[in-house]
Coordinates of C-alpha atoms and ligand atoms in Angstrom, one line a residue:
X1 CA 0.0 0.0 0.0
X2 CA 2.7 2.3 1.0
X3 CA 4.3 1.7 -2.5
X4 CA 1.2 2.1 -4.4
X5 CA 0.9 6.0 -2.2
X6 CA 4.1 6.4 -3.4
X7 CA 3.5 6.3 -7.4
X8 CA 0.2 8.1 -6.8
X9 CA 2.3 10.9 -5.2
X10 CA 4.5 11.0 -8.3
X11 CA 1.7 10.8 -10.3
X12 CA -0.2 13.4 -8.9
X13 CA 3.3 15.6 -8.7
X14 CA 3.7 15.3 -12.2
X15 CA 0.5 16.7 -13.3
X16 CA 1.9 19.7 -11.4
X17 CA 4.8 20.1 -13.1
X18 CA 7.8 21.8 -13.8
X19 CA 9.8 20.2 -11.3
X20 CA 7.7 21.5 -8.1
X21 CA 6.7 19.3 -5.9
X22 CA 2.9 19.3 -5.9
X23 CA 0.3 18.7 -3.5
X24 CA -0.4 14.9 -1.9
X25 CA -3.1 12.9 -2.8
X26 CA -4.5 13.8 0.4
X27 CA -4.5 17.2 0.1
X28 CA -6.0 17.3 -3.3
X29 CA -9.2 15.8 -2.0
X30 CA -9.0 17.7 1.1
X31 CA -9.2 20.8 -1.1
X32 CA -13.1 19.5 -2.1
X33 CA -14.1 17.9 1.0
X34 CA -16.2 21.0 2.3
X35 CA -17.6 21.6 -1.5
X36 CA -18.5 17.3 -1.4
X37 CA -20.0 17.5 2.2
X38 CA -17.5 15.2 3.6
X39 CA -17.1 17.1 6.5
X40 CA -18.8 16.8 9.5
X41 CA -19.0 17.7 13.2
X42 CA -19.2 15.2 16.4
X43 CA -20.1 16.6 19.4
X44 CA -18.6 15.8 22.9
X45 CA -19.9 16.5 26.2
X46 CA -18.3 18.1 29.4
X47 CA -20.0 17.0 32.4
X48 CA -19.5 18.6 35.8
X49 CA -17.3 16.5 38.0
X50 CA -20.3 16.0 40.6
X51 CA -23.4 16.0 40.1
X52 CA -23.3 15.3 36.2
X53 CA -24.9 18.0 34.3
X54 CA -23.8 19.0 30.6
X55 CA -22.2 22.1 30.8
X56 CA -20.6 22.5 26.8
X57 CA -20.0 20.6 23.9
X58 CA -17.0 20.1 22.2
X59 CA -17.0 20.5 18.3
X60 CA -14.7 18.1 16.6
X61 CA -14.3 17.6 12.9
X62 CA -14.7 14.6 10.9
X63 CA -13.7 14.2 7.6
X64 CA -15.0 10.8 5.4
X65 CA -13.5 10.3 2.0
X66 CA -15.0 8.4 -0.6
X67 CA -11.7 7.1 -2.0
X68 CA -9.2 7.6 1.6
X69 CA -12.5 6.7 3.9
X70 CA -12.2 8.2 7.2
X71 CA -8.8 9.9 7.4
X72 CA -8.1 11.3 11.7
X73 CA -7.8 14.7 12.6
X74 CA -4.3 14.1 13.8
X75 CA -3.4 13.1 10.0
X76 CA -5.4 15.7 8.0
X77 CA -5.6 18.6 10.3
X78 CA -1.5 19.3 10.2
X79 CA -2.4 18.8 6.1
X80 CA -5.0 21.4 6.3
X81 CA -2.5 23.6 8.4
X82 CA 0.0 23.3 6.5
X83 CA -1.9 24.0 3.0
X84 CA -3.7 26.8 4.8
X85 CA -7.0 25.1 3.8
X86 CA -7.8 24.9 7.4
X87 CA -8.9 28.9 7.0
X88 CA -11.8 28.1 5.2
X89 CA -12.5 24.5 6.9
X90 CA -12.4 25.9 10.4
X91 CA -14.5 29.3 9.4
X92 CA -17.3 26.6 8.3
X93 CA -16.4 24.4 12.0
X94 CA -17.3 28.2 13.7
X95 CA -20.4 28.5 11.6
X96 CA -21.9 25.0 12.1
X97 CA -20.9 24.7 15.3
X98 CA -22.7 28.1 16.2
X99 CA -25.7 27.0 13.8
X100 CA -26.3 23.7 16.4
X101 CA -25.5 25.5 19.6
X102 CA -28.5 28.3 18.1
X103 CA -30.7 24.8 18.0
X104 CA -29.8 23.7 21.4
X105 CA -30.6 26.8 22.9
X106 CA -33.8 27.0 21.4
X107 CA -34.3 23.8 23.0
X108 CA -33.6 25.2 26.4
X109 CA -30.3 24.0 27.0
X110 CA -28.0 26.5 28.4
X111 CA -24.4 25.4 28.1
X112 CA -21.6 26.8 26.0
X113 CA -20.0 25.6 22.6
X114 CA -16.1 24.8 22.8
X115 CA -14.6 24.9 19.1
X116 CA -10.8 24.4 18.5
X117 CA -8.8 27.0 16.7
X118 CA -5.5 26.6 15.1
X119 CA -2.7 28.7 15.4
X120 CA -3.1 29.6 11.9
X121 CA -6.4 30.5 12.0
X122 CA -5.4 32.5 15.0
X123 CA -2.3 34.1 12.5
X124 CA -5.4 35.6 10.5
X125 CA -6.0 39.7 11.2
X126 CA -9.6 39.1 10.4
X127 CA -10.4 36.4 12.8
X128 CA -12.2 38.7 15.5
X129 CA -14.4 39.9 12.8
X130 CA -14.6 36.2 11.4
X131 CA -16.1 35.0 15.1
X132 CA -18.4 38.1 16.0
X133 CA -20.2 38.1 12.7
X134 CA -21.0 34.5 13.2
X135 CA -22.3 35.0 16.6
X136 CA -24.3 37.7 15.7
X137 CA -25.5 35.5 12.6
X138 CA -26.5 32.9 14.9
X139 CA -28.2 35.3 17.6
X140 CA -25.8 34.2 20.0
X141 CA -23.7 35.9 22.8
X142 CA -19.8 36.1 23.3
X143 CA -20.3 33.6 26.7
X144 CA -21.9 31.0 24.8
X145 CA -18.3 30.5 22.7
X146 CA -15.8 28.9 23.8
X147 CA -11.9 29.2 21.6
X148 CA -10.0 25.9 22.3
X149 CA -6.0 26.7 21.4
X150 CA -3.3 24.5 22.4
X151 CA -0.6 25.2 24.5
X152 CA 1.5 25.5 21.9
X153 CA 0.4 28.0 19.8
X154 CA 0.2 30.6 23.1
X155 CA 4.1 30.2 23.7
X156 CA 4.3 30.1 19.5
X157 CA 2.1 33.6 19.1
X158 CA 1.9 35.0 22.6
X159 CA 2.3 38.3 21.6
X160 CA 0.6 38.1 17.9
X161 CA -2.2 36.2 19.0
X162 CA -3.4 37.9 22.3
X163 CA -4.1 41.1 21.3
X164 CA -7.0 39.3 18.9
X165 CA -8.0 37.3 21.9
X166 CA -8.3 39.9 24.0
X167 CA -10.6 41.8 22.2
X168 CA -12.7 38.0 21.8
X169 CA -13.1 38.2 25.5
X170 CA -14.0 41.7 25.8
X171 CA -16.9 40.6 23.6
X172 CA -17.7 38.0 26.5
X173 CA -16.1 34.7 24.5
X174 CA -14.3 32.5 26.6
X175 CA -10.8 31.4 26.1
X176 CA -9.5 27.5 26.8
X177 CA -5.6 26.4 26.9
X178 CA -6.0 22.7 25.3
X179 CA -3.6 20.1 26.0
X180 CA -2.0 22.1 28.9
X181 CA 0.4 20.7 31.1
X182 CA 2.6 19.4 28.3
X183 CA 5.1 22.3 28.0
X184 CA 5.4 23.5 31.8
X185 CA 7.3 26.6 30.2
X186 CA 4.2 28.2 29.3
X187 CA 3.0 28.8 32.9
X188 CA 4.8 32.0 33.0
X189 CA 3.2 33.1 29.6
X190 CA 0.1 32.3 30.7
X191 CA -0.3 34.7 32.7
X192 CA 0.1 37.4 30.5
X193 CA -2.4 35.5 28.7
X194 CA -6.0 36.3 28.1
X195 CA -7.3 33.2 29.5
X196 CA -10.3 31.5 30.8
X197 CA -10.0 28.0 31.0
X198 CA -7.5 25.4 31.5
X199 CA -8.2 21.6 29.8
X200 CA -5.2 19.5 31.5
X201 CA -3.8 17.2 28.8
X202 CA -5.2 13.5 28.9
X203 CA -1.2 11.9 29.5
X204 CA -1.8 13.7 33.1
X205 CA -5.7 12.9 33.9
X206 CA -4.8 9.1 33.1
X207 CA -1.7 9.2 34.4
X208 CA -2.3 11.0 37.7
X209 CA -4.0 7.8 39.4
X210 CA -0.5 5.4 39.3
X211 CA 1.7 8.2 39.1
X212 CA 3.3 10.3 41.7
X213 CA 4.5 12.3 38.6
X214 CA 1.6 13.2 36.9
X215 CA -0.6 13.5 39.6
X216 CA 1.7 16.5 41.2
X217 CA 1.2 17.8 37.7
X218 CA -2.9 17.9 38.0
X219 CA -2.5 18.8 41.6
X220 CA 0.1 21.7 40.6
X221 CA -2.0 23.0 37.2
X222 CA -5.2 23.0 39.8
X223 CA -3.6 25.3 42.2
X224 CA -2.5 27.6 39.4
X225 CA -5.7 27.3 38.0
X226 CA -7.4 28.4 41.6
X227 CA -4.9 31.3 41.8
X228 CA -5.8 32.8 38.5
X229 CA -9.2 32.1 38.8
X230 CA -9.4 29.7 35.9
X231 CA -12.1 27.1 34.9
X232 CA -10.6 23.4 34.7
X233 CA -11.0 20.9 32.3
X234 CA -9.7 17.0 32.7
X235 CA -9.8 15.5 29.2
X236 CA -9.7 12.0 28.6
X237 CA -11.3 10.4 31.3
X238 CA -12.3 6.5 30.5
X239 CA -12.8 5.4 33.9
X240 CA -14.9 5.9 37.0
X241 CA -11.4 6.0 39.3
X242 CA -9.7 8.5 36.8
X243 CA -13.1 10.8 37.5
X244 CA -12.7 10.3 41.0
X245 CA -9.7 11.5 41.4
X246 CA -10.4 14.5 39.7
X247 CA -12.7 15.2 41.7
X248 CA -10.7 14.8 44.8
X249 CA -8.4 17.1 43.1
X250 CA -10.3 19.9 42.6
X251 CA -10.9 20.1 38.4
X252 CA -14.1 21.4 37.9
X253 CA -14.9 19.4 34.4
X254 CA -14.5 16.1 33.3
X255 CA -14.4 15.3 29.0
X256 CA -14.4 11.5 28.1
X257 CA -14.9 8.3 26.7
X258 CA -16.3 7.7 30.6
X259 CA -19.2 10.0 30.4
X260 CA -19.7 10.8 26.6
X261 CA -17.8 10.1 23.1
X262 CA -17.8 12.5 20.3
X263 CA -21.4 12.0 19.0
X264 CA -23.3 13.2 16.1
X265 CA -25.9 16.4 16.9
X266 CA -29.0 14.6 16.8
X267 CA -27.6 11.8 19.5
X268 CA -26.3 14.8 21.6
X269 CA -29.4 16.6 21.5
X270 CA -31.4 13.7 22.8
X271 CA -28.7 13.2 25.3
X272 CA -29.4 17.1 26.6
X273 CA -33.3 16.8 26.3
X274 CA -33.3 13.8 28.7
X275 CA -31.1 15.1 30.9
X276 CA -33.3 18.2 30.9
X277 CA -36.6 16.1 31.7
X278 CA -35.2 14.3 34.5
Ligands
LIG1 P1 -8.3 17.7 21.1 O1 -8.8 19.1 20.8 O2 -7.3 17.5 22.3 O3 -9.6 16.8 21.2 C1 -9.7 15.7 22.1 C2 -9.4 14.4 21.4 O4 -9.5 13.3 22.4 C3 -10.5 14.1 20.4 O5 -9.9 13.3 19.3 C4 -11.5 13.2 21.2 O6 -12.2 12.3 20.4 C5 -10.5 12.4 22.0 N1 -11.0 11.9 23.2 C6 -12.1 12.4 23.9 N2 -12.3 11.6 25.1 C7 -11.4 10.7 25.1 C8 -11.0 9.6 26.0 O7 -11.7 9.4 27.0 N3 -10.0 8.8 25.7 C9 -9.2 9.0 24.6 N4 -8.2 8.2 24.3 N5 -9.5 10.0 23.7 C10 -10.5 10.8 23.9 P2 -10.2 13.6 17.8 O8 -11.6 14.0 17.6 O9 -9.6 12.5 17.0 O10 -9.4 15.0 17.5 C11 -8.0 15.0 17.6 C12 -7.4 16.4 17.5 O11 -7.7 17.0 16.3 C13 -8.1 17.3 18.5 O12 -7.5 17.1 19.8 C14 -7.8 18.7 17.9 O13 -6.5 19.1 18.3 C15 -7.8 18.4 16.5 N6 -9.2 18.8 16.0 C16 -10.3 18.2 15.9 N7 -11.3 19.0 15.4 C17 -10.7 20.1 15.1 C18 -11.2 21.4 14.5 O14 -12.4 21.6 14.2 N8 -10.2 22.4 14.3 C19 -8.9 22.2 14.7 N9 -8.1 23.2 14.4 N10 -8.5 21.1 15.2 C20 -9.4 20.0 15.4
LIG2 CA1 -9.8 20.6 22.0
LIG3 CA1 -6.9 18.4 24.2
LIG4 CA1 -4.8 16.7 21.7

């Protein structure tokens, strides 16, 4: 298989000519996934540590390919950074994402949308614009978004990026560090960060019940979190001892394969209307 990638590669390269080396295979039907409707949104929820209620939803993008199938975000999202297609694909993540969070609400469910932004997206001078037009689109409010960016695009862009943010969270929308605790350098950047919300990488929340190691890491990131009075996310909790312990330690949310797996919006919605009626 890997062979046959290979001559399609040079196959596709050639087409491009003169020597350059073109685009993959991959990225060449990345290019028409959003025109073919191959892309698609799951839906995760994050439950308060006690007592269980839904408070957000976590937008995460699907793409199924009729010739590659399903390709993972971890393989196709670097492609769509790297070919800057991700500019276009995550201005139509913000829009659908909002659209559904607009139906929820008219529902009568009050929790927030969380929708992860690259750093290139981030890199673009119209993205405030971008974000506040769709919330006003969509009739919602700043505080019912919330911007997901990793760790590593704060230390990448501190300066660059927050002065966009900022402005974000003047307008009310709420900003989360994703996969924090992975580069403990960016504690002191953080706080000349504007931030809201911590999500403490999965490595530590699964970690943190045989580990001294990556337990003091929860238990450190939670007292930061307390001093700055930040909101705490632990992502990536499969089991009822990893919740637990979260719990004991203070985080205020729990994402995971425990509680609730990425699901479509129509299985999510019936998961927030029950929960609603009981
Ligand atoms: P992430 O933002 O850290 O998202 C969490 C990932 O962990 C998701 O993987 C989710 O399905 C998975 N997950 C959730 N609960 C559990 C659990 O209990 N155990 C385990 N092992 N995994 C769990 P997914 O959906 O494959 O997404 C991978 C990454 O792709 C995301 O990591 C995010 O960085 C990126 N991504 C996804 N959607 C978007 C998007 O719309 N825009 C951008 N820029 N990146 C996205
Ligand atoms: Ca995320
Ligand atoms: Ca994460
Ligand atoms: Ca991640």
């Amino acid at each position: 298989a890997k062979q046959a990638g290979r001559s399609e590669l040079r196959c596709f390269s050639q087409e491009a000519g003169a020597g350059t080396a073109g685009p993959s295979a991959r990225e060449l039907r990345l290019r028409g996934a959003l025109e073919r409707g191959d892309l698609t949104l799951r839906y995760q929820p994050q439950f308060e540590v006690r007592g269980g209620r839904i408070m957000a939803a976590e937008a995460l993008l699907r793409w199924t390919d009729a010739e590659l199938g399903a390709v993972p975000p971890d393989q196709f999202i670097p492609l769509a950074e790297d070919s800057g297609l991700i500019v276009p694909i995550g201005a139509w993540v913000l829009e659908e994402a909002c659209r559904q969070l607009a139906r929820w609400r008219a529902q009568g469910w009050a929790g927030r949308m969380a929708v992860n932004v690259s750093p290139v997206q981030l890199a673009q001078p119209d993205l405030v614009e971008q974000v506040l037009g769709t919330l006003a689109r969509c009739g919602l409010r700043g505080e019912d978004l919330e911007l997901e960016i990793t760790e590593r695009a704060v230390l990448q862009d501190a300066q660059r990026a927050s002065g966009g943010l900022a402005r974000l969270r003047a307008a009310g929308v709420r900003i989360a560090v994703d996969d924090f605790g992975m580069g403990h350098a960016a504690l002191l950047y953080l706080l000349a960060f504007p931030v809201d919300v911590l999500k403490i990488d999965r490595r530590f929340v699964q970690g943190a019940l045989d580990r001294d190691h990556e337990r003091q890491v929860v238990q450190a990131l939670v007292a930061f979190a307390r001093a700055l009075n930040l909101d705490m996310v632990a992502e990536g909790v499969e089991t009822e001892a990893q919740r637990a312990l979260m719990e004991e330690l203070g985080v205020g949310l729990v994402q995971g394969y425990l509680l609730g797996r990425p699901v479509p919006a129509q299985r999510l919605g019936e998961l927030l209307a029950s929960a609603q009626s009981s």
